[in-house]
Amino acid sequence: MGISSLDKTSELYQLSKAGKLCVPAMNVNDSVTKQKFDNLYCCRESILDGLKRTTDVMFGGKQVVVCGYGEVGKGCCAALKALGAIVYITEIDPICALQACMDGFRVVKLNEVIRQVDVVITCTGNKNVVTREHLDRMKNSCIVCNMGHSNTEIDVTSLRTPELTWERVRSQVDHVIWPDGKRVVLLAEGRLLNLSCSTVPTFVLSITATTQALALIELYNAPEGRYKQDVYLLPKKMDEYVASLHLPSFDAHLTELTDDQAKYLGLNKNGPFKPNYYR
């Protein structure tokens, strides 16, 4: 699997901090349109698509733990909850954890629920979120998959040992069999489920590609000196422009501020309507 968008963004910031970035760079990954549509709304649909295509599992009453309650985690949890699954959340960030509590989810440590859950989904972008110790304690037929940014979240390497047997049951689905006969259902060998076992809607691709294209146009057309050898967020005006281009698909009609309202809010009536730090 290639380097993820998050990994590339982190690498750019590291190069910039070390003074080794040779050209200006635009961080599209943290733009609002990318975060909300590619991460939240797209994953809200693709998590179910990927799991249904690979396992045909019925989610009503199933106990699911979702590791991470960022935009991807929020999308996954909303979809699973809507189908009647009992959803637990693991989080390191108290703000995201509080959001999960307010959304009606129980925030736990993975060790507290690992023996009872039917599905484990990682959405953190971190490494070794699900370790061999967790895998050893899972119940028979537990489904394990990754919706995060890279294939490092599940310690798949630890499963390639002589005492465990791998059985490919269908494309992108492996049963890892323990000596006592217990099976763990591993999807896409820990790679991204939504890219390996699902499809990405063209609408989302359109939003992402438009954002990337506008970032390139901005860097190319910018007057000399506007951007130095650093990493920049996509200007909010462009984020809003990407969104406005896609509103006609829904026959949506924006309300326009009057001059008096714009003055009251301290905004240009044509935008941007949010500060640059808004995500």
PDB file of C-alpha atoms in Angstrom:
ATOM      1  CA  MET A   1       0.000   0.000   0.000  1.00  0.00           C
ATOM      2  CA  GLY A   2       1.260   3.471  -0.814  1.00  0.00           C
ATOM      3  CA  ILE A   3       1.832   6.347   1.569  1.00  0.00           C
ATOM      4  CA  SER A   4      -1.449   7.866   2.736  1.00  0.00           C
ATOM      5  CA  SER A   5      -2.500  11.500   2.411  1.00  0.00           C
ATOM      6  CA  LEU A   6      -1.992  11.974   6.150  1.00  0.00           C
ATOM      7  CA  ASP A   7       1.515  10.529   5.965  1.00  0.00           C
ATOM      8  CA  LYS A   8       2.379  12.807   3.049  1.00  0.00           C
ATOM      9  CA  THR A   9       1.017  15.864   4.884  1.00  0.00           C
ATOM     10  CA  SER A  10       3.012  15.014   8.011  1.00  0.00           C
ATOM     11  CA  GLU A  11       6.124  14.543   5.893  1.00  0.00           C
ATOM     12  CA  LEU A  12       5.634  17.971   4.287  1.00  0.00           C
ATOM     13  CA  TYR A  13       5.378  19.667   7.678  1.00  0.00           C
ATOM     14  CA  GLN A  14       8.497  17.841   8.880  1.00  0.00           C
ATOM     15  CA  LEU A  15      10.428  18.974   5.792  1.00  0.00           C
ATOM     16  CA  SER A  16       9.211  22.537   6.286  1.00  0.00           C
ATOM     17  CA  LYS A  17      10.196  22.550   9.940  1.00  0.00           C
ATOM     18  CA  ALA A  18      13.668  21.279   9.020  1.00  0.00           C
ATOM     19  CA  GLY A  19      13.997  23.935   6.307  1.00  0.00           C
ATOM     20  CA  LYS A  20      14.248  21.284   3.593  1.00  0.00           C
ATOM     21  CA  LEU A  21      11.082  22.117   1.643  1.00  0.00           C
ATOM     22  CA  CYS A  22      12.151  23.358  -1.802  1.00  0.00           C
ATOM     23  CA  VAL A  23       8.804  24.758  -2.998  1.00  0.00           C
ATOM     24  CA  PRO A  24       5.536  26.044  -1.488  1.00  0.00           C
ATOM     25  CA  ALA A  25       3.033  23.282  -0.688  1.00  0.00           C
ATOM     26  CA  MET A  26      -0.718  23.339  -0.149  1.00  0.00           C
ATOM     27  CA  ASN A  27      -2.209  21.099   2.542  1.00  0.00           C
ATOM     28  CA  VAL A  28      -5.421  19.958   0.872  1.00  0.00           C
ATOM     29  CA  ASN A  29      -5.903  17.073   3.303  1.00  0.00           C
ATOM     30  CA  ASP A  30      -6.976  19.458   6.083  1.00  0.00           C
ATOM     31  CA  SER A  31      -9.350  21.511   3.944  1.00  0.00           C
ATOM     32  CA  VAL A  32     -12.969  21.488   5.103  1.00  0.00           C
ATOM     33  CA  THR A  33     -14.299  19.948   1.893  1.00  0.00           C
ATOM     34  CA  LYS A  34     -11.748  17.110   2.101  1.00  0.00           C
ATOM     35  CA  GLN A  35     -12.300  16.454   5.810  1.00  0.00           C
ATOM     36  CA  LYS A  36     -16.086  16.505   5.681  1.00  0.00           C
ATOM     37  CA  PHE A  37     -16.774  14.773   2.388  1.00  0.00           C
ATOM     38  CA  ASP A  38     -13.882  12.378   1.843  1.00  0.00           C
ATOM     39  CA  ASN A  39     -13.578  11.491   5.533  1.00  0.00           C
ATOM     40  CA  LEU A  40     -16.953  11.955   7.206  1.00  0.00           C
ATOM     41  CA  TYR A  41     -19.668  11.536   4.581  1.00  0.00           C
ATOM     42  CA  CYS A  42     -17.874   9.109   2.287  1.00  0.00           C
ATOM     43  CA  CYS A  43     -16.774   6.811   5.134  1.00  0.00           C
ATOM     44  CA  ARG A  44     -20.295   6.887   6.550  1.00  0.00           C
ATOM     45  CA  GLU A  45     -21.336   4.965   3.458  1.00  0.00           C
ATOM     46  CA  SER A  46     -18.215   3.026   2.525  1.00  0.00           C
ATOM     47  CA  ILE A  47     -17.815   1.343   5.940  1.00  0.00           C
ATOM     48  CA  LEU A  48     -21.107  -0.497   5.434  1.00  0.00           C
ATOM     49  CA  ASP A  49     -20.430  -1.117   1.750  1.00  0.00           C
ATOM     50  CA  GLY A  50     -17.026  -2.665   2.495  1.00  0.00           C
ATOM     51  CA  LEU A  51     -18.256  -4.819   5.383  1.00  0.00           C
ATOM     52  CA  LYS A  52     -21.336  -6.043   3.511  1.00  0.00           C
ATOM     53  CA  ARG A  53     -19.388  -6.911   0.357  1.00  0.00           C
ATOM     54  CA  THR A  54     -16.805  -8.930   2.271  1.00  0.00           C
ATOM     55  CA  THR A  55     -18.712 -10.550   5.138  1.00  0.00           C
ATOM     56  CA  ASP A  56     -22.490 -10.234   4.481  1.00  0.00           C
ATOM     57  CA  VAL A  57     -22.805  -9.565   8.202  1.00  0.00           C
ATOM     58  CA  MET A  58     -26.047  -8.267   9.715  1.00  0.00           C
ATOM     59  CA  PHE A  59     -25.355  -5.336  12.039  1.00  0.00           C
ATOM     60  CA  GLY A  60     -28.478  -5.195  14.177  1.00  0.00           C
ATOM     61  CA  GLY A  61     -27.465  -6.040  17.763  1.00  0.00           C
ATOM     62  CA  LYS A  62     -23.791  -6.547  16.892  1.00  0.00           C
ATOM     63  CA  GLN A  63     -21.243  -5.072  19.295  1.00  0.00           C
ATOM     64  CA  VAL A  64     -18.721  -2.917  17.443  1.00  0.00           C
ATOM     65  CA  VAL A  65     -15.743  -0.982  18.759  1.00  0.00           C
ATOM     66  CA  VAL A  66     -14.517   1.924  16.646  1.00  0.00           C
ATOM     67  CA  CYS A  67     -11.017   3.116  17.516  1.00  0.00           C
ATOM     68  CA  GLY A  68     -10.908   6.865  16.955  1.00  0.00           C
ATOM     69  CA  TYR A  69     -13.699   9.452  16.811  1.00  0.00           C
ATOM     70  CA  GLY A  70     -12.315  11.879  14.271  1.00  0.00           C
ATOM     71  CA  GLU A  71     -14.134  12.602  11.016  1.00  0.00           C
ATOM     72  CA  VAL A  72     -13.733   9.011   9.751  1.00  0.00           C
ATOM     73  CA  GLY A  73     -14.794   7.538  13.087  1.00  0.00           C
ATOM     74  CA  LYS A  74     -17.813   9.817  13.299  1.00  0.00           C
ATOM     75  CA  GLY A  75     -18.960   8.701   9.855  1.00  0.00           C
ATOM     76  CA  CYS A  76     -18.493   5.010  10.659  1.00  0.00           C
ATOM     77  CA  CYS A  77     -20.293   5.273  13.991  1.00  0.00           C
ATOM     78  CA  ALA A  78     -23.273   7.140  12.535  1.00  0.00           C
ATOM     79  CA  ALA A  79     -23.779   4.421   9.921  1.00  0.00           C
ATOM     80  CA  LEU A  80     -23.388   1.523  12.353  1.00  0.00           C
ATOM     81  CA  LYS A  81     -25.683   3.095  14.932  1.00  0.00           C
ATOM     82  CA  ALA A  82     -28.362   3.643  12.290  1.00  0.00           C
ATOM     83  CA  LEU A  83     -28.399  -0.098  11.567  1.00  0.00           C
ATOM     84  CA  GLY A  84     -28.870  -0.995  15.227  1.00  0.00           C
ATOM     85  CA  ALA A  85     -25.303  -1.901  16.193  1.00  0.00           C
ATOM     86  CA  ILE A  86     -24.089  -1.354  19.759  1.00  0.00           C
ATOM     87  CA  VAL A  87     -21.097   0.934  19.248  1.00  0.00           C
ATOM     88  CA  TYR A  88     -18.172   1.578  21.602  1.00  0.00           C
ATOM     89  CA  ILE A  89     -15.503   4.228  21.025  1.00  0.00           C
ATOM     90  CA  THR A  90     -11.836   4.403  22.011  1.00  0.00           C
ATOM     91  CA  GLU A  91     -10.208   7.843  22.020  1.00  0.00           C
ATOM     92  CA  ILE A  92      -7.065   9.622  23.237  1.00  0.00           C
ATOM     93  CA  ASP A  93      -8.466  13.135  22.722  1.00  0.00           C
ATOM     94  CA  PRO A  94     -10.808  14.354  25.498  1.00  0.00           C
ATOM     95  CA  ILE A  95     -12.670  16.672  23.105  1.00  0.00           C
ATOM     96  CA  CYS A  96     -13.422  13.867  20.626  1.00  0.00           C
ATOM     97  CA  ALA A  97     -14.259  11.577  23.552  1.00  0.00           C
ATOM     98  CA  LEU A  98     -16.753  14.125  24.899  1.00  0.00           C
ATOM     99  CA  GLN A  99     -18.283  14.448  21.435  1.00  0.00           C
ATOM    100  CA  ALA A 100     -18.717  10.665  21.335  1.00  0.00           C
ATOM    101  CA  CYS A 101     -20.424  10.723  24.746  1.00  0.00           C
ATOM    102  CA  MET A 102     -22.775  13.494  23.629  1.00  0.00           C
ATOM    103  CA  ASP A 103     -23.587  11.497  20.484  1.00  0.00           C
ATOM    104  CA  GLY A 104     -24.693   8.585  22.664  1.00  0.00           C
ATOM    105  CA  PHE A 105     -21.657   6.323  22.479  1.00  0.00           C
ATOM    106  CA  ARG A 106     -19.819   4.729  25.378  1.00  0.00           C
ATOM    107  CA  VAL A 107     -16.115   5.619  25.471  1.00  0.00           C
ATOM    108  CA  VAL A 108     -13.970   2.715  26.675  1.00  0.00           C
ATOM    109  CA  LYS A 109     -10.458   1.318  26.580  1.00  0.00           C
ATOM    110  CA  LEU A 110     -10.014  -1.399  23.989  1.00  0.00           C
ATOM    111  CA  ASN A 111      -8.970  -3.931  26.631  1.00  0.00           C
ATOM    112  CA  GLU A 112     -12.322  -3.491  28.381  1.00  0.00           C
ATOM    113  CA  VAL A 113     -14.425  -4.739  25.460  1.00  0.00           C
ATOM    114  CA  ILE A 114     -12.064  -6.744  23.256  1.00  0.00           C
ATOM    115  CA  ARG A 115     -13.377 -10.135  24.458  1.00  0.00           C
ATOM    116  CA  GLN A 116     -17.038  -9.341  23.714  1.00  0.00           C
ATOM    117  CA  VAL A 117     -17.158  -7.296  20.507  1.00  0.00           C
ATOM    118  CA  ASP A 118     -18.109  -8.735  17.135  1.00  0.00           C
ATOM    119  CA  VAL A 119     -16.329  -6.141  14.982  1.00  0.00           C
ATOM    120  CA  VAL A 120     -13.185  -4.025  15.526  1.00  0.00           C
ATOM    121  CA  ILE A 121     -12.664  -0.996  13.267  1.00  0.00           C
ATOM    122  CA  THR A 122      -9.592   1.243  13.442  1.00  0.00           C
ATOM    123  CA  CYS A 123      -9.856   4.901  12.383  1.00  0.00           C
ATOM    124  CA  THR A 124      -6.953   6.633  14.121  1.00  0.00           C
ATOM    125  CA  GLY A 125      -4.116   7.101  11.622  1.00  0.00           C
ATOM    126  CA  ASN A 126      -1.780   5.758  14.323  1.00  0.00           C
ATOM    127  CA  LYS A 127       0.191   2.512  14.546  1.00  0.00           C
ATOM    128  CA  ASN A 128      -0.253  -0.634  16.645  1.00  0.00           C
ATOM    129  CA  VAL A 129      -3.761   0.321  17.732  1.00  0.00           C
ATOM    130  CA  VAL A 130      -4.780  -3.356  17.610  1.00  0.00           C
ATOM    131  CA  THR A 131      -1.891  -5.501  18.842  1.00  0.00           C
ATOM    132  CA  ARG A 132      -1.282  -9.250  18.936  1.00  0.00           C
ATOM    133  CA  GLU A 133      -2.425  -9.233  22.565  1.00  0.00           C
ATOM    134  CA  HIS A 134      -5.785  -7.812  21.490  1.00  0.00           C
ATOM    135  CA  LEU A 135      -6.053 -10.299  18.623  1.00  0.00           C
ATOM    136  CA  ASP A 136      -5.328 -13.214  20.972  1.00  0.00           C
ATOM    137  CA  ARG A 137      -8.195 -12.153  23.240  1.00  0.00           C
ATOM    138  CA  MET A 138     -10.825 -11.665  20.520  1.00  0.00           C
ATOM    139  CA  LYS A 139     -13.725 -14.070  20.355  1.00  0.00           C
ATOM    140  CA  ASN A 140     -14.271 -16.533  17.540  1.00  0.00           C
ATOM    141  CA  SER A 141     -15.373 -14.963  14.218  1.00  0.00           C
ATOM    142  CA  CYS A 142     -14.567 -11.415  15.314  1.00  0.00           C
ATOM    143  CA  ILE A 143     -14.180  -9.171  12.241  1.00  0.00           C
ATOM    144  CA  VAL A 144     -11.161  -6.857  12.187  1.00  0.00           C
ATOM    145  CA  CYS A 145     -10.686  -4.059   9.665  1.00  0.00           C
ATOM    146  CA  ASN A 146      -9.032  -0.686   9.158  1.00  0.00           C
ATOM    147  CA  MET A 147     -10.606   2.565   7.967  1.00  0.00           C
ATOM    148  CA  GLY A 148      -7.678   4.739   9.043  1.00  0.00           C
ATOM    149  CA  HIS A 149      -4.981   6.398   6.991  1.00  0.00           C
ATOM    150  CA  SER A 150      -2.477   3.567   6.660  1.00  0.00           C
ATOM    151  CA  ASN A 151      -1.910  -0.154   7.133  1.00  0.00           C
ATOM    152  CA  THR A 152      -0.050   0.278  10.423  1.00  0.00           C
ATOM    153  CA  GLU A 153      -3.063   0.351  12.742  1.00  0.00           C
ATOM    154  CA  ILE A 154      -3.487  -3.426  13.016  1.00  0.00           C
ATOM    155  CA  ASP A 155      -0.362  -5.418  13.867  1.00  0.00           C
ATOM    156  CA  VAL A 156      -0.788  -7.857  10.981  1.00  0.00           C
ATOM    157  CA  THR A 157       2.908  -8.809  11.003  1.00  0.00           C
ATOM    158  CA  SER A 158       2.479 -10.443  14.413  1.00  0.00           C
ATOM    159  CA  LEU A 159      -0.063 -12.826  12.878  1.00  0.00           C
ATOM    160  CA  ARG A 160       2.400 -14.288  10.386  1.00  0.00           C
ATOM    161  CA  THR A 161       3.799 -16.878  12.757  1.00  0.00           C
ATOM    162  CA  PRO A 162       4.040 -20.681  12.474  1.00  0.00           C
ATOM    163  CA  GLU A 163       1.354 -21.417  15.072  1.00  0.00           C
ATOM    164  CA  LEU A 164      -1.319 -19.468  13.181  1.00  0.00           C
ATOM    165  CA  THR A 165      -2.919 -20.621   9.927  1.00  0.00           C
ATOM    166  CA  TRP A 166      -4.125 -18.231   7.247  1.00  0.00           C
ATOM    167  CA  GLU A 167      -7.069 -19.268   5.090  1.00  0.00           C
ATOM    168  CA  ARG A 168      -8.184 -17.079   2.165  1.00  0.00           C
ATOM    169  CA  VAL A 169     -11.962 -17.497   2.003  1.00  0.00           C
ATOM    170  CA  ARG A 170     -12.662 -14.902  -0.678  1.00  0.00           C
ATOM    171  CA  SER A 171     -11.010 -11.835  -2.177  1.00  0.00           C
ATOM    172  CA  GLN A 172      -9.778  -9.486   0.580  1.00  0.00           C
ATOM    173  CA  VAL A 173     -11.031 -11.818   3.341  1.00  0.00           C
ATOM    174  CA  ASP A 174      -8.689 -14.015   5.405  1.00  0.00           C
ATOM    175  CA  HIS A 175      -9.490 -16.257   8.341  1.00  0.00           C
ATOM    176  CA  VAL A 176      -6.587 -16.315  10.778  1.00  0.00           C
ATOM    177  CA  ILE A 177      -6.906 -19.565  12.722  1.00  0.00           C
ATOM    178  CA  TRP A 178      -5.490 -20.100  16.226  1.00  0.00           C
ATOM    179  CA  PRO A 179      -4.354 -23.552  17.473  1.00  0.00           C
ATOM    180  CA  ASP A 180      -7.596 -23.975  19.475  1.00  0.00           C
ATOM    181  CA  GLY A 181      -9.682 -23.436  16.313  1.00  0.00           C
ATOM    182  CA  LYS A 182     -10.615 -19.805  16.963  1.00  0.00           C
ATOM    183  CA  ARG A 183     -10.901 -17.746  13.798  1.00  0.00           C
ATOM    184  CA  VAL A 184     -10.463 -13.987  13.393  1.00  0.00           C
ATOM    185  CA  VAL A 185     -11.807 -12.514  10.147  1.00  0.00           C
ATOM    186  CA  LEU A 186      -9.210 -10.073   8.823  1.00  0.00           C
ATOM    187  CA  LEU A 187     -10.246  -7.789   5.961  1.00  0.00           C
ATOM    188  CA  ALA A 188      -7.851  -6.516   3.283  1.00  0.00           C
ATOM    189  CA  GLU A 189      -4.865  -7.651   5.391  1.00  0.00           C
ATOM    190  CA  GLY A 190      -5.248  -4.479   7.473  1.00  0.00           C
ATOM    191  CA  ARG A 191      -5.215  -2.091   4.526  1.00  0.00           C
ATOM    192  CA  LEU A 192      -7.891   0.558   4.044  1.00  0.00           C
ATOM    193  CA  LEU A 193     -11.261  -1.160   3.835  1.00  0.00           C
ATOM    194  CA  ASN A 194     -12.922   1.621   1.848  1.00  0.00           C
ATOM    195  CA  LEU A 195     -10.232   1.541  -0.845  1.00  0.00           C
ATOM    196  CA  SER A 196      -9.733  -2.244  -0.920  1.00  0.00           C
ATOM    197  CA  CYS A 197     -13.263  -3.598  -0.492  1.00  0.00           C
ATOM    198  CA  SER A 198     -15.572  -0.757  -1.438  1.00  0.00           C
ATOM    199  CA  THR A 199     -15.976   1.946  -4.054  1.00  0.00           C
ATOM    200  CA  VAL A 200     -15.566   5.707  -3.754  1.00  0.00           C
ATOM    201  CA  PRO A 201     -18.583   7.642  -5.090  1.00  0.00           C
ATOM    202  CA  THR A 202     -17.833   9.884  -8.071  1.00  0.00           C
ATOM    203  CA  PHE A 203     -19.416  12.813  -6.230  1.00  0.00           C
ATOM    204  CA  VAL A 204     -16.781  12.597  -3.503  1.00  0.00           C
ATOM    205  CA  LEU A 205     -14.018  12.164  -6.076  1.00  0.00           C
ATOM    206  CA  SER A 206     -15.261  15.282  -7.812  1.00  0.00           C
ATOM    207  CA  ILE A 207     -15.056  17.325  -4.607  1.00  0.00           C
ATOM    208  CA  THR A 208     -11.575  16.045  -3.744  1.00  0.00           C
ATOM    209  CA  ALA A 209     -10.222  16.483  -7.280  1.00  0.00           C
ATOM    210  CA  THR A 210     -11.667  19.994  -7.527  1.00  0.00           C
ATOM    211  CA  THR A 211     -10.005  20.952  -4.255  1.00  0.00           C
ATOM    212  CA  GLN A 212      -6.658  19.629  -5.440  1.00  0.00           C
ATOM    213  CA  ALA A 213      -6.971  21.341  -8.828  1.00  0.00           C
ATOM    214  CA  LEU A 214      -7.791  24.709  -7.259  1.00  0.00           C
ATOM    215  CA  ALA A 215      -4.808  24.369  -4.913  1.00  0.00           C
ATOM    216  CA  LEU A 216      -2.500  23.805  -7.888  1.00  0.00           C
ATOM    217  CA  ILE A 217      -4.016  26.744  -9.783  1.00  0.00           C
ATOM    218  CA  GLU A 218      -3.595  28.984  -6.749  1.00  0.00           C
ATOM    219  CA  LEU A 219       0.076  28.066  -6.345  1.00  0.00           C
ATOM    220  CA  TYR A 220       0.719  28.492 -10.077  1.00  0.00           C
ATOM    221  CA  ASN A 221      -1.030  31.858 -10.436  1.00  0.00           C
ATOM    222  CA  ALA A 222       0.039  33.393  -7.130  1.00  0.00           C
ATOM    223  CA  PRO A 223       2.245  36.479  -7.461  1.00  0.00           C
ATOM    224  CA  GLU A 224       5.868  36.017  -6.502  1.00  0.00           C
ATOM    225  CA  GLY A 225       6.373  36.250  -2.772  1.00  0.00           C
ATOM    226  CA  ARG A 226       2.824  35.312  -1.701  1.00  0.00           C
ATOM    227  CA  TYR A 227       3.896  31.791  -0.834  1.00  0.00           C
ATOM    228  CA  LYS A 228       7.288  30.932   0.597  1.00  0.00           C
ATOM    229  CA  GLN A 229       8.864  27.491   0.949  1.00  0.00           C
ATOM    230  CA  ASP A 230       6.330  26.403   3.528  1.00  0.00           C
ATOM    231  CA  VAL A 231       3.081  24.423   3.911  1.00  0.00           C
ATOM    232  CA  TYR A 232      -0.189  26.367   3.612  1.00  0.00           C
ATOM    233  CA  LEU A 233      -3.833  25.534   4.187  1.00  0.00           C
ATOM    234  CA  LEU A 234      -6.156  25.973   1.237  1.00  0.00           C
ATOM    235  CA  PRO A 235      -7.643  29.494   1.442  1.00  0.00           C
ATOM    236  CA  LYS A 236     -11.148  29.292   2.915  1.00  0.00           C
ATOM    237  CA  LYS A 237     -12.560  31.196  -0.057  1.00  0.00           C
ATOM    238  CA  MET A 238     -11.510  28.312  -2.300  1.00  0.00           C
ATOM    239  CA  ASP A 239     -12.933  25.736   0.102  1.00  0.00           C
ATOM    240  CA  GLU A 240     -16.253  27.530  -0.099  1.00  0.00           C
ATOM    241  CA  TYR A 241     -16.001  27.777  -3.888  1.00  0.00           C
ATOM    242  CA  VAL A 242     -15.574  24.001  -4.153  1.00  0.00           C
ATOM    243  CA  ALA A 243     -18.710  23.543  -2.059  1.00  0.00           C
ATOM    244  CA  SER A 244     -20.676  26.075  -4.138  1.00  0.00           C
ATOM    245  CA  LEU A 245     -19.766  24.272  -7.370  1.00  0.00           C
ATOM    246  CA  HIS A 246     -21.438  21.118  -6.077  1.00  0.00           C
ATOM    247  CA  LEU A 247     -24.615  22.665  -4.650  1.00  0.00           C
ATOM    248  CA  PRO A 248     -26.492  22.563  -7.991  1.00  0.00           C
ATOM    249  CA  SER A 249     -26.427  18.759  -7.762  1.00  0.00           C
ATOM    250  CA  PHE A 250     -28.947  19.101  -4.922  1.00  0.00           C
ATOM    251  CA  ASP A 251     -30.854  22.049  -6.427  1.00  0.00           C
ATOM    252  CA  ALA A 252     -29.707  23.980  -3.345  1.00  0.00           C
ATOM    253  CA  HIS A 253     -30.112  27.766  -3.242  1.00  0.00           C
ATOM    254  CA  LEU A 254     -27.909  29.889  -0.982  1.00  0.00           C
ATOM    255  CA  THR A 255     -29.321  32.826   0.952  1.00  0.00           C
ATOM    256  CA  GLU A 256     -27.432  36.043   0.239  1.00  0.00           C
ATOM    257  CA  LEU A 257     -26.477  38.499   2.943  1.00  0.00           C
ATOM    258  CA  THR A 258     -27.721  42.046   2.635  1.00  0.00           C
ATOM    259  CA  ASP A 259     -25.113  44.799   2.785  1.00  0.00           C
ATOM    260  CA  ASP A 260     -26.353  45.676   6.262  1.00  0.00           C
ATOM    261  CA  GLN A 261     -26.105  42.053   7.469  1.00  0.00           C
ATOM    262  CA  ALA A 262     -22.615  41.650   6.037  1.00  0.00           C
ATOM    263  CA  LYS A 263     -21.502  44.845   7.766  1.00  0.00           C
ATOM    264  CA  TYR A 264     -23.023  43.657  11.051  1.00  0.00           C
ATOM    265  CA  LEU A 265     -21.108  40.360  10.854  1.00  0.00           C
ATOM    266  CA  GLY A 266     -17.921  41.980   9.574  1.00  0.00           C
ATOM    267  CA  LEU A 267     -17.923  39.791   6.461  1.00  0.00           C
ATOM    268  CA  ASN A 268     -17.671  40.243   2.737  1.00  0.00           C
ATOM    269  CA  LYS A 269     -21.132  39.300   1.440  1.00  0.00           C
ATOM    270  CA  ASN A 270     -19.450  37.014  -1.106  1.00  0.00           C
ATOM    271  CA  GLY A 271     -17.311  35.222   1.495  1.00  0.00           C
ATOM    272  CA  PRO A 272     -15.243  33.780   2.923  1.00  0.00           C
ATOM    273  CA  PHE A 273     -17.740  33.112   5.685  1.00  0.00           C
ATOM    274  CA  LYS A 274     -15.437  31.165   7.992  1.00  0.00           C
ATOM    275  CA  PRO A 275     -11.962  31.999   9.382  1.00  0.00           C
ATOM    276  CA  ASN A 276      -8.959  30.184   7.931  1.00  0.00           C
ATOM    277  CA  TYR A 277      -8.588  28.005  11.046  1.00  0.00           C
ATOM    278  CA  TYR A 278     -12.140  26.646  10.737  1.00  0.00           C
ATOM    279  CA  ARG A 279     -12.319  22.910  10.068  1.00  0.00           C
TER     280      ARG A 279
END
